[in-house]
PDB file of C-alpha atoms in Angstrom:
ATOM      1  CA  GLY A 261       4.197 -15.478  -5.128  1.00  0.00           C
ATOM      2  CA  GLU A 262       0.820 -13.859  -4.661  1.00  0.00           C
ATOM      3  CA  ASN A 263      -0.814 -11.988  -7.526  1.00  0.00           C
ATOM      4  CA  VAL A 264      -3.802  -9.691  -7.004  1.00  0.00           C
ATOM      5  CA  GLU A 265      -5.890  -8.354  -9.868  1.00  0.00           C
ATOM      6  CA  GLN A 266      -8.379  -5.531  -9.385  1.00  0.00           C
ATOM      7  CA  HIS A 267     -11.289  -4.385 -11.586  1.00  0.00           C
ATOM      8  CA  PRO A 268     -12.396  -1.969 -12.816  1.00  0.00           C
ATOM      9  CA  SER A 269      -9.499   0.455 -13.059  1.00  0.00           C
ATOM     10  CA  THR A 270     -11.902   3.412 -13.108  1.00  0.00           C
ATOM     11  CA  LEU A 271     -15.470   3.700 -11.897  1.00  0.00           C
ATOM     12  CA  SER A 272     -17.816   6.637 -12.263  1.00  0.00           C
ATOM     13  CA  VAL A 273     -21.064   6.617 -10.284  1.00  0.00           C
ATOM     14  CA  GLN A 274     -23.853   9.041  -9.572  1.00  0.00           C
ATOM     15  CA  GLU A 275     -24.083  10.305  -6.002  1.00  0.00           C
ATOM     16  CA  GLY A 276     -26.354   8.010  -4.025  1.00  0.00           C
ATOM     17  CA  ASP A 277     -25.705   4.968  -6.213  1.00  0.00           C
ATOM     18  CA  SER A 278     -23.641   1.943  -5.170  1.00  0.00           C
ATOM     19  CA  ALA A 279     -20.078   1.153  -6.216  1.00  0.00           C
ATOM     20  CA  VAL A 280     -18.540  -2.309  -6.395  1.00  0.00           C
ATOM     21  CA  ILE A 281     -14.846  -3.123  -6.836  1.00  0.00           C
ATOM     22  CA  LYS A 282     -13.679  -6.687  -7.366  1.00  0.00           C
ATOM     23  CA  CYS A 283     -10.348  -8.371  -6.704  1.00  0.00           C
ATOM     24  CA  THR A 284      -9.017 -11.842  -7.350  1.00  0.00           C
ATOM     25  CA  TYR A 285      -5.983 -13.445  -5.733  1.00  0.00           C
ATOM     26  CA  SER A 286      -3.856 -16.401  -6.685  1.00  0.00           C
ATOM     27  CA  ASP A 287      -2.392 -17.818  -3.460  1.00  0.00           C
ATOM     28  CA  SER A 288      -4.900 -20.040  -1.658  1.00  0.00           C
ATOM     29  CA  ALA A 289      -2.830 -19.596   1.531  1.00  0.00           C
ATOM     30  CA  SER A 290      -3.719 -15.880   1.710  1.00  0.00           C
ATOM     31  CA  ASN A 291      -5.925 -15.223   4.709  1.00  0.00           C
ATOM     32  CA  TYR A 292      -6.031 -11.464   5.249  1.00  0.00           C
ATOM     33  CA  PHE A 293      -7.622  -9.003   2.801  1.00  0.00           C
ATOM     34  CA  PRO A 294      -7.522  -5.255   3.537  1.00  0.00           C
ATOM     35  CA  TRP A 295      -8.830  -2.349   1.505  1.00  0.00           C
ATOM     36  CA  TYR A 296      -7.068   1.022   1.425  1.00  0.00           C
ATOM     37  CA  LYS A 297      -8.421   4.377   0.288  1.00  0.00           C
ATOM     38  CA  GLN A 298      -6.144   7.064  -1.102  1.00  0.00           C
ATOM     39  CA  GLU A 299      -7.593  10.521  -1.566  1.00  0.00           C
ATOM     40  CA  LEU A 300      -5.931  12.859  -4.019  1.00  0.00           C
ATOM     41  CA  GLY A 301      -2.537  13.974  -2.735  1.00  0.00           C
ATOM     42  CA  LYS A 302      -2.837  11.969   0.473  1.00  0.00           C
ATOM     43  CA  ARG A 303      -1.460   8.737   1.836  1.00  0.00           C
ATOM     44  CA  PRO A 304      -3.355   5.407   1.627  1.00  0.00           C
ATOM     45  CA  GLN A 305      -5.416   4.588   4.708  1.00  0.00           C
ATOM     46  CA  LEU A 306      -7.049   1.343   5.774  1.00  0.00           C
ATOM     47  CA  ILE A 307     -10.838   1.492   5.534  1.00  0.00           C
ATOM     48  CA  ILE A 308     -11.886  -2.123   6.109  1.00  0.00           C
ATOM     49  CA  ASP A 309     -10.372  -5.586   6.206  1.00  0.00           C
ATOM     50  CA  ILE A 310     -11.563  -9.183   6.296  1.00  0.00           C
ATOM     51  CA  ARG A 311     -10.002 -12.473   7.324  1.00  0.00           C
ATOM     52  CA  SER A 312     -10.535 -15.796   5.654  1.00  0.00           C
ATOM     53  CA  ASN A 313     -12.677 -17.182   8.470  1.00  0.00           C
ATOM     54  CA  VAL A 314     -15.362 -14.575   7.714  1.00  0.00           C
ATOM     55  CA  GLY A 315     -17.516 -14.264   4.568  1.00  0.00           C
ATOM     56  CA  GLU A 316     -18.704 -10.696   4.942  1.00  0.00           C
ATOM     57  CA  LYS A 317     -17.975  -7.623   7.030  1.00  0.00           C
ATOM     58  CA  LYS A 318     -19.784  -4.284   7.191  1.00  0.00           C
ATOM     59  CA  ASP A 319     -18.899  -0.868   8.517  1.00  0.00           C
ATOM     60  CA  GLN A 320     -21.615   1.729   7.938  1.00  0.00           C
ATOM     61  CA  ARG A 321     -21.800   2.291   4.159  1.00  0.00           C
ATOM     62  CA  ILE A 322     -18.953  -0.015   3.212  1.00  0.00           C
ATOM     63  CA  ALA A 323     -18.882  -3.798   3.147  1.00  0.00           C
ATOM     64  CA  VAL A 324     -16.466  -6.447   1.992  1.00  0.00           C
ATOM     65  CA  THR A 325     -17.307  -9.964   0.867  1.00  0.00           C
ATOM     66  CA  LEU A 326     -14.933 -12.893   0.458  1.00  0.00           C
ATOM     67  CA  ASN A 327     -15.327 -16.054  -1.595  1.00  0.00           C
ATOM     68  CA  LYS A 328     -12.432 -18.336  -0.687  1.00  0.00           C
ATOM     69  CA  THR A 329     -13.409 -21.053  -3.130  1.00  0.00           C
ATOM     70  CA  ALA A 330     -13.319 -18.682  -6.074  1.00  0.00           C
ATOM     71  CA  LYS A 331     -10.440 -16.664  -4.566  1.00  0.00           C
ATOM     72  CA  HIS A 332     -12.106 -13.332  -4.969  1.00  0.00           C
ATOM     73  CA  PHE A 333     -13.245 -10.532  -2.694  1.00  0.00           C
ATOM     74  CA  SER A 334     -15.185  -7.344  -3.284  1.00  0.00           C
ATOM     75  CA  LEU A 335     -15.710  -3.905  -1.792  1.00  0.00           C
ATOM     76  CA  HIS A 336     -19.235  -2.484  -1.793  1.00  0.00           C
ATOM     77  CA  ILE A 337     -19.956   1.179  -1.120  1.00  0.00           C
ATOM     78  CA  THR A 338     -23.620   2.096  -0.753  1.00  0.00           C
ATOM     79  CA  GLU A 339     -25.206   5.553  -0.968  1.00  0.00           C
ATOM     80  CA  THR A 340     -22.036   7.021  -2.426  1.00  0.00           C
ATOM     81  CA  GLN A 341     -21.092  10.573  -1.539  1.00  0.00           C
ATOM     82  CA  PRO A 342     -18.614  13.001  -3.150  1.00  0.00           C
ATOM     83  CA  GLU A 343     -16.114  12.314  -0.345  1.00  0.00           C
ATOM     84  CA  ASP A 344     -15.971   8.681  -1.511  1.00  0.00           C
ATOM     85  CA  SER A 345     -14.104   9.881  -4.620  1.00  0.00           C
ATOM     86  CA  ALA A 346     -10.610   8.400  -4.296  1.00  0.00           C
ATOM     87  CA  VAL A 347      -8.387   5.553  -5.439  1.00  0.00           C
ATOM     88  CA  TYR A 348      -9.136   2.261  -3.702  1.00  0.00           C
ATOM     89  CA  PHE A 349      -6.619  -0.567  -3.382  1.00  0.00           C
ATOM     90  CA  CYS A 350      -7.298  -4.148  -2.410  1.00  0.00           C
ATOM     91  CA  ALA A 351      -4.540  -6.319  -0.987  1.00  0.00           C
ATOM     92  CA  ALA A 352      -3.887  -9.854   0.194  1.00  0.00           C
ATOM     93  CA  SER A 353      -1.450 -11.525   2.538  1.00  0.00           C
ATOM     94  CA  ASN A 354      -0.758 -14.709   4.417  1.00  0.00           C
ATOM     95  CA  ALA A 355      -0.763 -13.050   7.801  1.00  0.00           C
ATOM     96  CA  GLY A 356       0.716 -15.975   9.655  1.00  0.00           C
ATOM     97  CA  LYS A 357       3.280 -17.152   7.170  1.00  0.00           C
ATOM     98  CA  ALA A 358       6.255 -14.887   7.119  1.00  0.00           C
ATOM     99  CA  ALA A 359       7.679 -12.192   9.284  1.00  0.00           C
ATOM    100  CA  GLY A 360       6.801  -8.727   8.108  1.00  0.00           C
ATOM    101  CA  ASN A 361       3.073  -9.004   7.228  1.00  0.00           C
ATOM    102  CA  LYS A 362       3.842  -8.501   3.569  1.00  0.00           C
ATOM    103  CA  LEU A 363       0.899  -7.277   1.478  1.00  0.00           C
ATOM    104  CA  THR A 364       0.400  -7.713  -2.260  1.00  0.00           C
ATOM    105  CA  PHE A 365      -1.716  -4.900  -3.692  1.00  0.00           C
ATOM    106  CA  GLY A 366      -4.045  -4.749  -6.661  1.00  0.00           C
ATOM    107  CA  GLY A 367      -3.605  -2.094  -9.339  1.00  0.00           C
ATOM    108  CA  GLY A 368      -6.149   0.283  -7.832  1.00  0.00           C
ATOM    109  CA  THR A 369      -9.585   1.620  -8.825  1.00  0.00           C
ATOM    110  CA  ARG A 370     -10.176   5.321  -9.322  1.00  0.00           C
ATOM    111  CA  VAL A 371     -13.719   6.058  -8.134  1.00  0.00           C
ATOM    112  CA  LEU A 372     -15.419   9.284  -9.131  1.00  0.00           C
ATOM    113  CA  VAL A 373     -18.744  10.158  -7.516  1.00  0.00           C
ATOM    114  CA  LYS A 374     -20.634  12.693  -9.596  1.00  0.00           C
ATOM    115  CA  PRO A 375     -22.960  15.052  -7.703  1.00  0.00           C
TER     116      PRO A 375
ATOM    117  CA  ASP B 110      -1.719   8.714  16.410  1.00  0.00           C
ATOM    118  CA  VAL B 111       0.838   6.796  14.430  1.00  0.00           C
ATOM    119  CA  LYS B 112       3.196   9.078  12.622  1.00  0.00           C
ATOM    120  CA  VAL B 113       5.242   8.021   9.621  1.00  0.00           C
ATOM    121  CA  THR B 114       7.374  10.723   8.037  1.00  0.00           C
ATOM    122  CA  GLN B 115       9.520  10.791   4.929  1.00  0.00           C
ATOM    123  CA  SER B 116      12.531  13.016   4.403  1.00  0.00           C
ATOM    124  CA  SER B 117      11.286  14.801   1.273  1.00  0.00           C
ATOM    125  CA  ARG B 118       7.968  15.343  -0.509  1.00  0.00           C
ATOM    126  CA  TYR B 119       9.593  16.159  -3.832  1.00  0.00           C
ATOM    127  CA  LEU B 120      13.047  15.304  -5.120  1.00  0.00           C
ATOM    128  CA  VAL B 121      14.729  15.892  -8.479  1.00  0.00           C
ATOM    129  CA  LYS B 122      17.929  14.001  -9.242  1.00  0.00           C
ATOM    130  CA  ARG B 123      20.114  13.410 -12.245  1.00  0.00           C
ATOM    131  CA  THR B 124      20.778  10.049 -13.881  1.00  0.00           C
ATOM    132  CA  GLY B 125      23.614   8.232 -12.132  1.00  0.00           C
ATOM    133  CA  GLU B 126      23.274  10.057  -8.818  1.00  0.00           C
ATOM    134  CA  LYS B 127      23.047   8.164  -5.538  1.00  0.00           C
ATOM    135  CA  VAL B 128      19.721   8.880  -3.881  1.00  0.00           C
ATOM    136  CA  PHE B 129      18.708   8.400  -0.262  1.00  0.00           C
ATOM    137  CA  LEU B 130      15.083   8.318   0.856  1.00  0.00           C
ATOM    138  CA  GLU B 131      14.484   8.158   4.564  1.00  0.00           C
ATOM    139  CA  CYS B 132      11.468   7.023   6.543  1.00  0.00           C
ATOM    140  CA  VAL B 133      10.890   7.429  10.279  1.00  0.00           C
ATOM    141  CA  GLN B 134       8.053   6.031  12.397  1.00  0.00           C
ATOM    142  CA  ASP B 135       7.307   6.836  16.014  1.00  0.00           C
ATOM    143  CA  MET B 136       5.229   3.826  17.092  1.00  0.00           C
ATOM    144  CA  ASP B 137       7.946   1.264  17.802  1.00  0.00           C
ATOM    145  CA  HIS B 138       6.752  -0.887  14.889  1.00  0.00           C
ATOM    146  CA  GLU B 139       8.832  -3.920  14.023  1.00  0.00           C
ATOM    147  CA  ASN B 140       7.927  -4.015  10.339  1.00  0.00           C
ATOM    148  CA  MET B 141       8.714  -1.354   7.759  1.00  0.00           C
ATOM    149  CA  PHE B 142       8.191  -1.305   3.998  1.00  0.00           C
ATOM    150  CA  TRP B 143       9.150   0.626   0.888  1.00  0.00           C
ATOM    151  CA  TYR B 144       6.761   0.725  -2.069  1.00  0.00           C
ATOM    152  CA  ARG B 145       6.710   2.512  -5.357  1.00  0.00           C
ATOM    153  CA  GLN B 146       3.394   3.702  -6.748  1.00  0.00           C
ATOM    154  CA  ASP B 147       2.827   4.032 -10.468  1.00  0.00           C
ATOM    155  CA  PRO B 148      -0.532   4.630 -12.224  1.00  0.00           C
ATOM    156  CA  GLY B 149      -2.315   1.380 -12.992  1.00  0.00           C
ATOM    157  CA  LEU B 150       0.285  -0.726 -11.193  1.00  0.00           C
ATOM    158  CA  GLY B 151      -0.835  -0.112  -7.654  1.00  0.00           C
ATOM    159  CA  LEU B 152       1.686  -0.293  -4.846  1.00  0.00           C
ATOM    160  CA  ARG B 153       4.630  -2.542  -5.576  1.00  0.00           C
ATOM    161  CA  LEU B 154       6.854  -3.703  -2.745  1.00  0.00           C
ATOM    162  CA  ILE B 155      10.542  -2.935  -3.149  1.00  0.00           C
ATOM    163  CA  TYR B 156      11.988  -4.084   0.191  1.00  0.00           C
ATOM    164  CA  PHE B 157      10.782  -4.690   3.701  1.00  0.00           C
ATOM    165  CA  SER B 158      12.322  -5.159   7.119  1.00  0.00           C
ATOM    166  CA  TYR B 159      10.923  -7.000  10.137  1.00  0.00           C
ATOM    167  CA  ASP B 160      13.686  -6.096  12.552  1.00  0.00           C
ATOM    168  CA  VAL B 161      16.746  -3.928  12.951  1.00  0.00           C
ATOM    169  CA  LYS B 162      19.441  -4.883  10.440  1.00  0.00           C
ATOM    170  CA  MET B 163      17.059  -7.379   8.807  1.00  0.00           C
ATOM    171  CA  LYS B 164      15.831  -6.900   5.258  1.00  0.00           C
ATOM    172  CA  GLU B 165      13.918  -8.906   2.701  1.00  0.00           C
ATOM    173  CA  LYS B 166      13.479  -8.352  -1.014  1.00  0.00           C
ATOM    174  CA  GLY B 167      10.036  -7.479  -2.222  1.00  0.00           C
ATOM    175  CA  ASP B 168       8.697  -7.879  -5.725  1.00  0.00           C
ATOM    176  CA  ILE B 169      10.867  -5.253  -7.479  1.00  0.00           C
ATOM    177  CA  PRO B 170      14.200  -4.911  -5.613  1.00  0.00           C
ATOM    178  CA  GLU B 171      16.430  -4.432  -8.659  1.00  0.00           C
ATOM    179  CA  GLY B 172      18.283  -1.117  -8.580  1.00  0.00           C
ATOM    180  CA  TYR B 173      17.499  -0.497  -4.910  1.00  0.00           C
ATOM    181  CA  SER B 174      19.019  -1.287  -1.538  1.00  0.00           C
ATOM    182  CA  VAL B 175      17.893  -0.548   2.016  1.00  0.00           C
ATOM    183  CA  SER B 176      19.297   0.062   5.441  1.00  0.00           C
ATOM    184  CA  ARG B 177      17.757  -0.329   8.878  1.00  0.00           C
ATOM    185  CA  GLU B 178      20.244   0.551  11.594  1.00  0.00           C
ATOM    186  CA  LYS B 179      17.616   1.720  14.103  1.00  0.00           C
ATOM    187  CA  LYS B 180      14.126   0.411  14.714  1.00  0.00           C
ATOM    188  CA  GLU B 181      12.409   3.680  13.864  1.00  0.00           C
ATOM    189  CA  ARG B 182      14.309   4.417  10.646  1.00  0.00           C
ATOM    190  CA  PHE B 183      14.259   2.647   7.269  1.00  0.00           C
ATOM    191  CA  SER B 184      16.212   4.057   4.347  1.00  0.00           C
ATOM    192  CA  LEU B 185      15.835   3.337   0.650  1.00  0.00           C
ATOM    193  CA  ILE B 186      18.915   3.801  -1.506  1.00  0.00           C
ATOM    194  CA  LEU B 187      19.099   4.150  -5.261  1.00  0.00           C
ATOM    195  CA  GLU B 188      22.757   3.398  -5.979  1.00  0.00           C
ATOM    196  CA  SER B 189      22.705   4.930  -9.460  1.00  0.00           C
ATOM    197  CA  ALA B 190      19.418   6.606 -10.287  1.00  0.00           C
ATOM    198  CA  SER B 191      17.864   5.947 -13.676  1.00  0.00           C
ATOM    199  CA  THR B 192      14.941   7.591 -15.443  1.00  0.00           C
ATOM    200  CA  ASN B 193      12.782   4.481 -15.003  1.00  0.00           C
ATOM    201  CA  GLN B 194      12.982   5.032 -11.256  1.00  0.00           C
ATOM    202  CA  THR B 195      10.951   8.213 -11.578  1.00  0.00           C
ATOM    203  CA  SER B 196       7.969   7.434  -9.366  1.00  0.00           C
ATOM    204  CA  MET B 197       6.135   8.065  -6.097  1.00  0.00           C
ATOM    205  CA  TYR B 198       7.826   6.259  -3.213  1.00  0.00           C
ATOM    206  CA  LEU B 199       5.799   5.356  -0.138  1.00  0.00           C
ATOM    207  CA  CYS B 200       7.071   4.081   3.162  1.00  0.00           C
ATOM    208  CA  ALA B 201       4.868   2.163   5.609  1.00  0.00           C
ATOM    209  CA  SER B 202       5.137   0.566   9.022  1.00  0.00           C
ATOM    210  CA  THR B 203       3.090  -1.918  11.024  1.00  0.00           C
ATOM    211  CA  SER B 204       3.187  -3.965  14.168  1.00  0.00           C
ATOM    212  CA  ARG B 205       0.474  -6.384  13.128  1.00  0.00           C
ATOM    213  CA  ASP B 206      -1.992  -5.895  10.273  1.00  0.00           C
ATOM    214  CA  GLU B 207      -2.780  -2.276   9.425  1.00  0.00           C
ATOM    215  CA  GLN B 208       0.010  -0.580   7.516  1.00  0.00           C
ATOM    216  CA  TYR B 209       0.516   3.117   8.229  1.00  0.00           C
ATOM    217  CA  PHE B 210       1.858   5.052   5.299  1.00  0.00           C
ATOM    218  CA  GLY B 211       4.070   8.073   5.058  1.00  0.00           C
ATOM    219  CA  PRO B 212       3.130  11.051   2.849  1.00  0.00           C
ATOM    220  CA  GLY B 213       5.251   9.839  -0.057  1.00  0.00           C
ATOM    221  CA  THR B 214       8.244  11.196  -1.952  1.00  0.00           C
ATOM    222  CA  ARG B 215       7.763  12.087  -5.600  1.00  0.00           C
ATOM    223  CA  LEU B 216      11.132  11.411  -7.199  1.00  0.00           C
ATOM    224  CA  THR B 217      11.975  12.665 -10.665  1.00  0.00           C
ATOM    225  CA  VAL B 218      15.165  11.436 -12.324  1.00  0.00           C
ATOM    226  CA  THR B 219      16.265  13.499 -15.318  1.00  0.00           C
TER     227      THR B 219
END
């Protein structure tokens, strides 16, 4: 089955700096890669996703890049703000393969933005 | 707005007890999931269901079972709770890609 590894496990950045989280996946058939943000005490929520036919996607201060050959994808947050402090999860799935849209998640990255 | 609710936010049970966790979604989603969340391990899939009365094992199904008798409701059952099942349990539902999560149930087994 799919295996997703996520690094680093914790990341501390100064407000205004950039943050980068990296994930690798094992199943070359995976074609959908979402990122979820979980604020303290709250439920995970989707913040951005990318499909395998696209190399990069941006949404305001966040962007995701995908390298299918190397089987890795990354989340980039620019101009970090205190409200970006949260745990971020990457995930991968083969969206067309099996019923249920099963996701395999990485271990999570705790991001702390210091004012 | 999609709403996914879980029956309890906090639950304390004793070893050997049978535990029921219930999840309800109001968006007519076909697919529902149960995860457990542990620090450093991310979200690990226990079971999922893509239709009423259908279920599939996830990555860590041992010690758990599920039931989906109605489309909106997906129950997780711990037949005989053990201390290593102390965790945060999250339910999610989806019709396509984005998974919508419930608030979670923090289960402590003593």
